């Protein structure tokens, strides 16, 4: 469990919709929120831009780190 079981990994787009367990679709969330969300799609007008920005940042970091590793 993440941070003493307070957090869990959640699918931003429900697994039942995408069947994607890829990192782009996983976000840390409070367990109670994850349970309440069920298979409902998130409000993209409210969360879509923030989700996209966080994923963009993640992939930039990931690819930058991999590029650094290739140098050594």
PDB file of C-alpha atoms in Angstrom, residues 2-31:
ATOM      1  CA  UNK A   2       1.125   3.523  -0.638  1.00  0.00           C
ATOM      2  CA  UNK A   3       1.873   5.670   2.429  1.00  0.00           C
ATOM      3  CA  UNK A   4       0.574   3.395   5.187  1.00  0.00           C
ATOM      4  CA  UNK A   5      -2.477   2.320   3.231  1.00  0.00           C
ATOM      5  CA  UNK A   6      -4.012   5.804   2.971  1.00  0.00           C
ATOM      6  CA  UNK A   7      -3.456   5.992  -0.779  1.00  0.00           C
ATOM      7  CA  UNK A   8      -4.069   3.563  -3.590  1.00  0.00           C
ATOM      8  CA  UNK A   9      -3.416   3.578  -7.307  1.00  0.00           C
ATOM      9  CA  UNK A  10      -6.508   4.373  -9.296  1.00  0.00           C
ATOM     10  CA  UNK A  11      -7.285   4.216 -12.986  1.00  0.00           C
ATOM     11  CA  UNK A  12      -8.027   7.746 -14.181  1.00  0.00           C
ATOM     12  CA  UNK A  13     -10.126   6.280 -16.981  1.00  0.00           C
ATOM     13  CA  UNK A  14     -11.836   3.233 -15.463  1.00  0.00           C
ATOM     14  CA  UNK A  15     -10.262  -0.096 -16.333  1.00  0.00           C
ATOM     15  CA  UNK A  16     -13.677  -1.302 -17.488  1.00  0.00           C
ATOM     16  CA  UNK A  17     -13.555   1.369 -20.224  1.00  0.00           C
ATOM     17  CA  UNK A  18      -9.918   1.104 -21.377  1.00  0.00           C
ATOM     18  CA  UNK A  19      -8.490  -2.108 -19.854  1.00  0.00           C
ATOM     19  CA  UNK A  20      -5.277  -0.070 -19.504  1.00  0.00           C
ATOM     20  CA  UNK A  21      -2.999  -0.708 -16.535  1.00  0.00           C
ATOM     21  CA  UNK A  22      -0.356   1.499 -18.119  1.00  0.00           C
ATOM     22  CA  UNK A  23       1.329   4.294 -16.171  1.00  0.00           C
ATOM     23  CA  UNK A  24      -0.461   6.981 -18.206  1.00  0.00           C
ATOM     24  CA  UNK A  25      -3.780   5.818 -16.734  1.00  0.00           C
ATOM     25  CA  UNK A  26      -2.737   5.374 -13.090  1.00  0.00           C
ATOM     26  CA  UNK A  27      -2.873   8.088 -10.450  1.00  0.00           C
ATOM     27  CA  UNK A  28      -2.420   8.021  -6.667  1.00  0.00           C
ATOM     28  CA  UNK A  29      -5.634   8.772  -4.848  1.00  0.00           C
ATOM     29  CA  UNK A  30      -7.173   8.426  -1.416  1.00  0.00           C
ATOM     30  CA  UNK A  31      -8.695   4.974  -0.959  1.00  0.00           C
TER      31      UNK A  31
END
